[in-house]
Short mmCIF file of C-alpha atoms and ligand atoms in Angstrom, two decimals:
data_model
loop_
_atom_site.label_atom_id
_atom_site.label_comp_id
_atom_site.label_asym_id
_atom_site.label_seq_id
_atom_site.Cartn_x
_atom_site.Cartn_y
_atom_site.Cartn_z
CA MET X 1206 85.35 110.71 123.19
CA ASN X 1207 87.08 108.47 122.71
CA TYR X 1208 86.96 104.69 124.83
CA LEU X 1209 88.32 101.24 124.64
CA ASP X 1210 86.02 98.89 124.23
CA ALA X 1211 84.48 95.49 122.27
CA HIS X 1212 84.23 97.38 118.90
CA THR X 1213 87.68 99.99 119.39
CA ASP X 1214 88.91 99.25 115.91
CA LEU X 1215 93.22 98.19 116.39
CA TYR X 1216 96.10 100.03 113.47
CA GLY X 1217 99.64 99.97 114.31
CA ILE X 1218 103.01 99.54 113.28
CA ILE X 1219 105.19 96.98 112.03
CA GLY X 1220 108.69 97.69 112.24
CA HIS X 1221 111.88 96.90 113.96
CA PRO X 1222 112.84 98.63 116.07
CA VAL X 1223 109.71 101.23 117.19
CA GLY X 1224 110.42 102.31 119.35
CA HIS X 1225 111.28 105.37 118.33
CA SER X 1226 108.29 106.19 115.91
CA LEU X 1227 105.91 108.77 116.47
CA SER X 1228 103.31 108.04 114.24
CA PRO X 1229 101.55 105.76 117.26
CA ALA X 1230 101.14 109.94 118.68
CA ILE X 1231 100.29 111.62 115.37
CA HIS X 1232 97.31 108.92 114.38
CA ASN X 1233 96.42 108.06 117.81
CA MET X 1234 95.29 112.09 118.40
CA ALA X 1235 93.99 112.15 115.36
CA PHE X 1236 91.60 109.53 116.47
CA ARG X 1237 90.74 111.44 119.38
CA ALA X 1238 90.35 114.67 117.88
CA THR X 1239 87.12 112.63 115.49
CA GLY X 1240 85.91 111.01 117.52
CA LYS X 1241 86.72 107.38 116.47
CA ASN X 1242 86.98 104.57 118.97
CA ALA X 1243 90.15 103.50 116.95
CA VAL X 1244 93.47 102.44 118.18
CA TYR X 1245 97.36 102.72 116.84
CA LEU X 1246 99.67 100.63 118.30
CA ALA X 1247 103.41 100.08 118.35
CA PHE X 1248 104.55 96.41 116.70
CA ASP X 1249 108.59 95.34 116.32
CA VAL X 1250 108.32 93.11 114.47
CA THR X 1251 110.90 90.03 113.27
CA ASP X 1252 108.45 87.03 111.75
CA LEU X 1253 107.06 89.15 109.29
CA PRO X 1254 104.78 86.58 107.18
CA GLY X 1255 103.49 85.99 110.66
CA ALA X 1256 102.34 89.61 111.51
CA VAL X 1257 100.50 89.19 107.70
CA GLY X 1258 98.98 86.61 108.86
CA GLY X 1259 98.02 88.54 112.28
CA ILE X 1260 96.73 91.28 110.58
CA ARG X 1261 94.35 89.08 108.73
CA ALA X 1262 93.12 86.83 111.57
CA LEU X 1263 92.78 89.84 114.13
CA GLY X 1264 91.39 92.21 111.29
CA ILE X 1265 94.12 94.93 111.65
CA LYS X 1266 92.36 98.12 110.14
CA GLY X 1267 95.40 99.75 108.39
CA VAL X 1268 99.22 99.17 109.48
CA SER X 1269 101.88 101.42 108.73
CA VAL X 1270 105.66 100.07 107.61
CA THR X 1271 108.60 101.12 108.28
CA ILE X 1272 112.72 100.32 108.14
CA PRO X 1273 113.58 97.14 107.51
CA HIS X 1274 110.44 95.38 106.41
CA LYS X 1275 109.60 98.21 103.26
CA GLU X 1276 110.44 95.95 100.78
CA ALA X 1277 109.81 92.29 101.99
CA ILE X 1278 106.13 93.44 101.96
CA VAL X 1279 105.74 93.74 98.98
CA ASP X 1280 105.89 89.54 97.95
CA LEU X 1281 103.32 89.19 101.03
CA LEU X 1282 100.02 91.06 99.79
CA ASP X 1283 96.66 90.61 98.02
CA GLU X 1284 97.71 93.65 96.40
CA ILE X 1285 100.27 95.79 95.86
CA ASP X 1286 99.11 99.40 94.60
CA PRO X 1287 100.42 100.39 91.08
CA VAL X 1288 102.56 103.45 92.88
CA ALA X 1289 103.80 101.51 95.58
CA ARG X 1290 104.81 98.36 93.05
CA ARG X 1291 106.48 101.20 91.34
CA ILE X 1292 108.74 102.36 94.50
CA GLY X 1293 109.12 99.35 95.01
CA ALA X 1294 107.95 99.74 98.58
CA VAL X 1295 104.94 99.75 101.03
CA ASN X 1296 105.02 102.56 104.13
CA THR X 1297 100.97 101.69 104.95
CA ILE X 1298 98.49 98.40 104.40
CA ILE X 1299 94.62 98.79 104.26
CA ASN X 1300 92.86 96.22 105.47
CA ARG X 1301 89.53 95.70 102.78
CA ALA X 1302 87.46 92.81 104.86
CA GLY X 1303 90.85 90.39 104.66
CA HIS X 1304 92.16 91.87 101.43
CA LEU X 1305 95.55 93.36 102.39
CA ILE X 1306 96.55 96.28 100.28
CA GLY X 1307 100.32 97.72 100.01
CA THR X 1308 100.23 101.13 98.86
CA ASN X 1309 102.58 104.28 99.19
CA THR X 1310 102.40 107.72 101.12
CA ASP X 1311 105.94 108.79 101.85
CA TRP X 1312 105.65 110.52 98.17
CA MET X 1313 102.81 112.12 98.55
CA GLY X 1314 104.31 113.55 101.62
CA ALA X 1315 107.33 114.62 100.55
CA VAL X 1316 106.39 116.13 97.77
CA HIS X 1317 102.61 117.68 99.84
CA ALA X 1318 105.91 119.70 101.85
CA LEU X 1319 107.70 120.62 98.74
CA LYS X 1320 104.86 122.13 97.81
CA GLU X 1321 103.74 124.53 100.47
CA VAL X 1322 106.87 126.47 99.06
CA THR X 1323 107.50 125.77 95.70
CA GLU X 1324 105.84 124.89 92.58
CA LEU X 1325 107.23 121.20 90.88
CA LYS X 1326 106.16 121.44 87.55
CA GLY X 1327 109.44 122.74 85.07
CA LYS X 1328 111.72 123.05 87.68
CA ARG X 1329 114.86 121.31 87.93
CA VAL X 1330 115.76 119.09 91.43
CA LEU X 1331 118.64 117.32 92.80
CA VAL X 1332 118.42 114.35 94.41
CA LEU X 1333 121.13 113.60 97.05
CA GLY X 1334 120.99 110.36 98.20
CA ALA X 1335 119.64 106.85 96.42
CA GLY X 1336 118.37 104.13 98.70
CA GLY X 1337 114.93 103.74 100.27
CA ALA X 1338 113.06 106.96 100.63
CA SER X 1339 114.98 108.50 97.75
CA ARG X 1340 112.94 106.85 95.49
CA ALA X 1341 109.27 107.39 96.67
CA VAL X 1342 110.82 110.73 96.14
CA CYS X 1343 112.01 110.46 93.03
CA MET X 1344 109.26 108.93 91.98
CA GLY X 1345 107.02 111.28 92.84
CA LEU X 1346 108.83 114.81 91.86
CA MET X 1347 108.55 112.98 88.39
CA ASP X 1348 105.26 112.45 89.08
CA MET X 1349 104.76 116.04 89.14
CA GLY X 1350 106.13 116.93 86.53
CA VAL X 1351 109.85 118.08 87.57
CA ALA X 1352 111.70 119.89 83.56
CA GLY X 1353 114.90 117.78 85.38
CA LEU X 1354 115.96 115.54 87.77
CA HIS X 1355 120.14 114.77 89.00
CA ILE X 1356 120.02 111.78 91.27
CA ALA X 1357 123.79 111.58 93.21
CA ASN X 1358 124.98 109.40 96.17
CA ARG X 1359 127.41 107.78 97.69
CA THR X 1360 127.09 105.14 96.00
CA THR X 1361 127.26 105.83 91.63
CA GLU X 1362 125.93 102.23 91.06
CA ARG X 1363 122.15 102.90 93.28
CA ALA X 1364 121.83 105.83 91.59
CA LYS X 1365 122.19 104.82 88.59
CA VAL X 1366 119.57 102.53 88.86
CA LEU X 1367 117.91 104.33 90.66
CA ALA X 1368 118.30 107.08 88.21
CA GLU X 1369 117.47 104.72 85.29
CA ALA X 1370 113.99 103.70 86.67
CA CYS X 1371 112.84 108.26 86.69
CA ASN X 1372 115.19 109.24 83.17
CA ALA X 1373 117.10 111.10 86.28
CA SER X 1374 121.09 112.27 85.42
CA TRP X 1375 123.11 110.48 88.24
CA SER X 1376 126.11 110.82 89.51
CA GLY X 1377 128.26 110.17 92.94
CA LEU X 1378 128.38 112.51 95.89
CA ASP X 1379 131.58 114.39 94.16
CA GLY X 1380 129.77 114.99 90.73
CA ILE X 1381 127.34 118.23 91.69
CA SER X 1382 129.29 120.66 91.53
CA GLY X 1383 128.34 120.94 87.81
CA VAL X 1384 124.61 120.27 88.28
CA LYS X 1385 121.65 123.16 87.26
CA ALA X 1386 118.44 123.14 89.84
CA SER X 1387 116.73 125.27 91.57
CA ILE X 1388 115.31 122.37 94.72
CA LEU X 1389 118.02 120.25 96.64
CA ILE X 1390 116.35 117.92 98.50
CA ASN X 1391 118.92 115.44 100.33
CA THR X 1392 117.25 112.06 101.12
CA THR X 1393 120.76 110.48 103.27
CA SER X 1394 120.63 109.70 106.53
CA VAL X 1395 123.68 112.45 106.47
CA GLY X 1396 122.70 115.01 109.86
CA MET X 1397 120.99 112.90 111.49
CA THR X 1398 121.36 112.22 115.28
CA PRO X 1399 123.87 111.22 116.22
CA ASN X 1400 125.75 113.01 113.32
CA VAL X 1401 124.43 116.43 113.85
CA ASN X 1402 127.10 117.97 112.98
CA GLU X 1403 127.67 116.01 109.73
CA ILE X 1404 126.44 118.33 105.99
CA PRO X 1405 125.81 116.18 102.91
CA ILE X 1406 127.46 118.85 99.99
CA SER X 1407 129.58 121.29 100.73
CA PRO X 1408 127.65 124.68 101.82
CA GLU X 1409 129.39 126.52 99.56
CA LEU X 1410 127.07 125.50 97.30
CA LEU X 1411 124.03 126.32 98.96
CA PRO X 1412 123.43 129.53 97.49
CA TYR X 1413 122.91 128.10 94.36
CA PHE X 1414 119.76 126.62 96.13
CA GLN X 1415 116.12 127.85 96.33
CA VAL X 1416 114.87 125.79 97.97
CA VAL X 1417 116.20 123.11 100.43
CA MET X 1418 114.79 120.18 101.54
CA ASP X 1419 116.04 117.57 104.16
CA ILE X 1420 114.26 114.81 105.23
CA VAL X 1421 115.70 114.66 107.73
CA TYR X 1422 113.76 115.38 110.47
CA SER X 1423 115.67 114.28 114.00
CA PRO X 1424 116.83 116.29 114.41
CA THR X 1425 114.16 118.19 113.44
CA ASP X 1426 117.13 121.13 112.23
CA THR X 1427 119.83 119.29 110.71
CA ARG X 1428 123.30 121.33 110.06
CA LEU X 1429 121.77 121.75 105.76
CA LEU X 1430 118.26 123.60 106.80
CA ARG X 1431 120.72 126.19 109.54
CA GLU X 1432 123.23 126.43 106.47
CA ALA X 1433 120.48 126.51 104.21
CA SER X 1434 118.71 129.63 106.37
CA VAL X 1435 122.21 131.00 106.34
CA ALA X 1436 122.13 131.12 102.27
CA GLY X 1437 119.40 132.21 101.66
CA CYS X 1438 117.46 129.81 100.95
CA ARG X 1439 113.75 128.30 101.80
CA THR X 1440 113.86 125.02 103.58
CA VAL X 1441 111.28 122.48 104.00
CA LYS X 1442 111.96 120.03 107.35
CA GLY X 1443 111.69 116.08 107.60
CA ILE X 1444 109.19 116.41 110.15
CA LYS X 1445 106.74 118.08 107.39
CA MET X 1446 107.00 114.99 104.83
CA LEU X 1447 106.31 112.75 107.54
CA LEU X 1448 102.80 115.00 108.75
CA TYR X 1449 101.87 114.89 105.72
CA GLN X 1450 102.93 111.08 104.64
CA GLY X 1451 100.72 110.11 107.80
CA VAL X 1452 97.65 112.81 106.92
CA ALA X 1453 97.13 110.54 103.47
CA GLN X 1454 97.29 107.87 105.59
CA PHE X 1455 94.75 108.78 107.87
CA GLU X 1456 92.54 109.44 104.64
CA LEU X 1457 93.31 106.60 102.93
CA TRP X 1458 92.45 104.49 106.31
CA THR X 1459 89.41 106.66 107.04
CA GLY X 1460 88.22 107.70 104.26
CA GLU X 1461 87.94 111.55 105.97
CA ASN X 1462 90.20 114.24 106.22
CA ALA X 1463 92.38 114.64 108.52
CA PRO X 1464 93.19 116.38 111.73
CA ILE X 1465 95.77 118.12 110.76
CA PRO X 1466 96.49 121.03 112.86
CA VAL X 1467 95.78 118.60 115.87
CA MET X 1468 98.65 115.94 114.19
CA GLU X 1469 101.44 118.42 113.62
CA GLN X 1470 100.64 119.96 117.36
CA ALA X 1471 100.78 115.85 118.39
CA LEU X 1472 103.91 115.94 115.93
CA ARG X 1473 105.96 118.54 117.84
CA GLU X 1474 104.55 117.38 121.12
CA SER X 1475 106.28 113.74 120.43
CA ILE X 1476 109.77 115.26 119.24
CA GLY X 1477 110.19 118.05 122.19
CA MET X 1478 109.54 121.68 119.66
N1 NAP Q 1981 110.54 112.92 106.81
C1 NAP Q 1981 110.78 111.48 106.71
O1 NAP Q 1981 109.47 111.05 106.03
C2 NAP Q 1981 111.10 110.22 106.31
C3 NAP Q 1981 110.84 109.16 105.83
C4 NAP Q 1981 111.41 108.05 105.44
C5 NAP Q 1981 113.00 108.14 105.58
N2 NAP Q 1981 113.29 109.32 106.13
C6 NAP Q 1981 114.12 109.68 106.23
O2 NAP Q 1981 115.48 110.06 105.61
C7 NAP Q 1981 116.74 108.73 105.03
C8 NAP Q 1981 116.95 107.96 104.41
O3 NAP Q 1981 115.98 106.96 105.08
P1 NAP Q 1981 116.36 105.69 104.16
O4 NAP Q 1981 115.10 104.50 104.10
O5 NAP Q 1981 116.51 105.63 102.38
O6 NAP Q 1981 117.54 104.42 104.07
P2 NAP Q 1981 118.32 103.74 103.42
O7 NAP Q 1981 117.65 103.52 102.61
O8 NAP Q 1981 119.11 102.56 104.50
O9 NAP Q 1981 119.31 104.91 102.95
C9 NAP Q 1981 120.41 105.97 102.93
C10 NAP Q 1981 121.11 106.93 101.54
O10 NAP Q 1981 122.23 107.30 102.60
C11 NAP Q 1981 122.93 107.24 102.62
N3 NAP Q 1981 124.05 107.89 103.00
C12 NAP Q 1981 124.11 107.00 104.15
N4 NAP Q 1981 125.46 107.32 105.11
C13 NAP Q 1981 126.23 107.96 103.69
C14 NAP Q 1981 127.27 108.83 104.16
N5 NAP Q 1981 128.44 108.80 105.33
N6 NAP Q 1981 127.32 109.62 103.47
C15 NAP Q 1981 127.22 109.48 102.03
N7 NAP Q 1981 125.55 108.91 102.11
C16 NAP Q 1981 125.24 108.03 103.08
C17 NAP Q 1981 123.20 106.03 101.50
O11 NAP Q 1981 124.06 106.01 100.74
P3 NAP Q 1981 124.59 104.76 99.95
O12 NAP Q 1981 123.26 104.17 98.81
O13 NAP Q 1981 126.37 104.83 100.19
O14 NAP Q 1981 124.96 103.69 101.21
C18 NAP Q 1981 121.72 105.75 101.25
O15 NAP Q 1981 121.69 106.79 99.32
C19 NAP Q 1981 116.64 107.97 107.28
O16 NAP Q 1981 116.88 109.24 108.07
C20 NAP Q 1981 115.36 108.28 107.20
O17 NAP Q 1981 114.89 109.01 108.77
C21 NAP Q 1981 112.66 110.44 106.49
#
């Protein structure tokens, strides 16, 4: 039974804006299900150094970090683990007695969601997009031993920079027709609410892929995923990545297994599924 008292542990998310965040629903449900005396709140933060000082001063146990602070916070913490350093972004802070450690669970979320439907080792992957989330996804894919990775982005210079960091090939979004891959992952924001009729790739190319993942989670069934289903591909939704990055956070913060079905249910209820 949860209650709030002088012993309640505080967790939260910092971002700007954060009103849309699904993380409070997921984590509070997980705390309740595991009987933790803990609460998770959303903090709309524009003064990032001030917020980091607040985490330390108030003893906030764990913090999720979201847009636009994932990169800037790297220089403000006491320690950045090697994975987050390589990705160049922190989405999770662990407070160990005032020592703030930054890590990244976005890559774990993406890899875990993909592995529910496909092996990754030895596969060839086409990633659309080269933004912050793409960095995490691509680093995770390389660590899983994919045989080949091609990164295509609207701004080709950004694709080139990321491709060089993870030993991949690269092109613009218009240079993918000859790319050989069995897995397609959209990490662009194309198709996200309110532009739900947009699709980042021509639907005629979809039958070439066995698995299609869209990390966009609003809407949950993007046009890309709907067209991919019609084309006979196995699909992976963005909410699965969101779920498993939260699962990894819970486990890092508490040292216990996360109540995954409960967290998934909380996620589905908050997005009205
Ligand atoms: N499921 C999850 O857990 C999860 C986690 C993180 C993010 N996301 C989602 O992933 C998406 C990207 O997030 P992010 O943090 O990586 O954002 P970001 O750093 O701003 O990157 C945005 C990416 O989308 C591309 N893009 C934007 N508008 C485009 C357009 N009209 N046509 C073609 N490409 C376009 C950008 O290309 P340019 O470089 O050319 O601008 C860039 O590659 C968002 O929808 C976000 O909600 C999901």
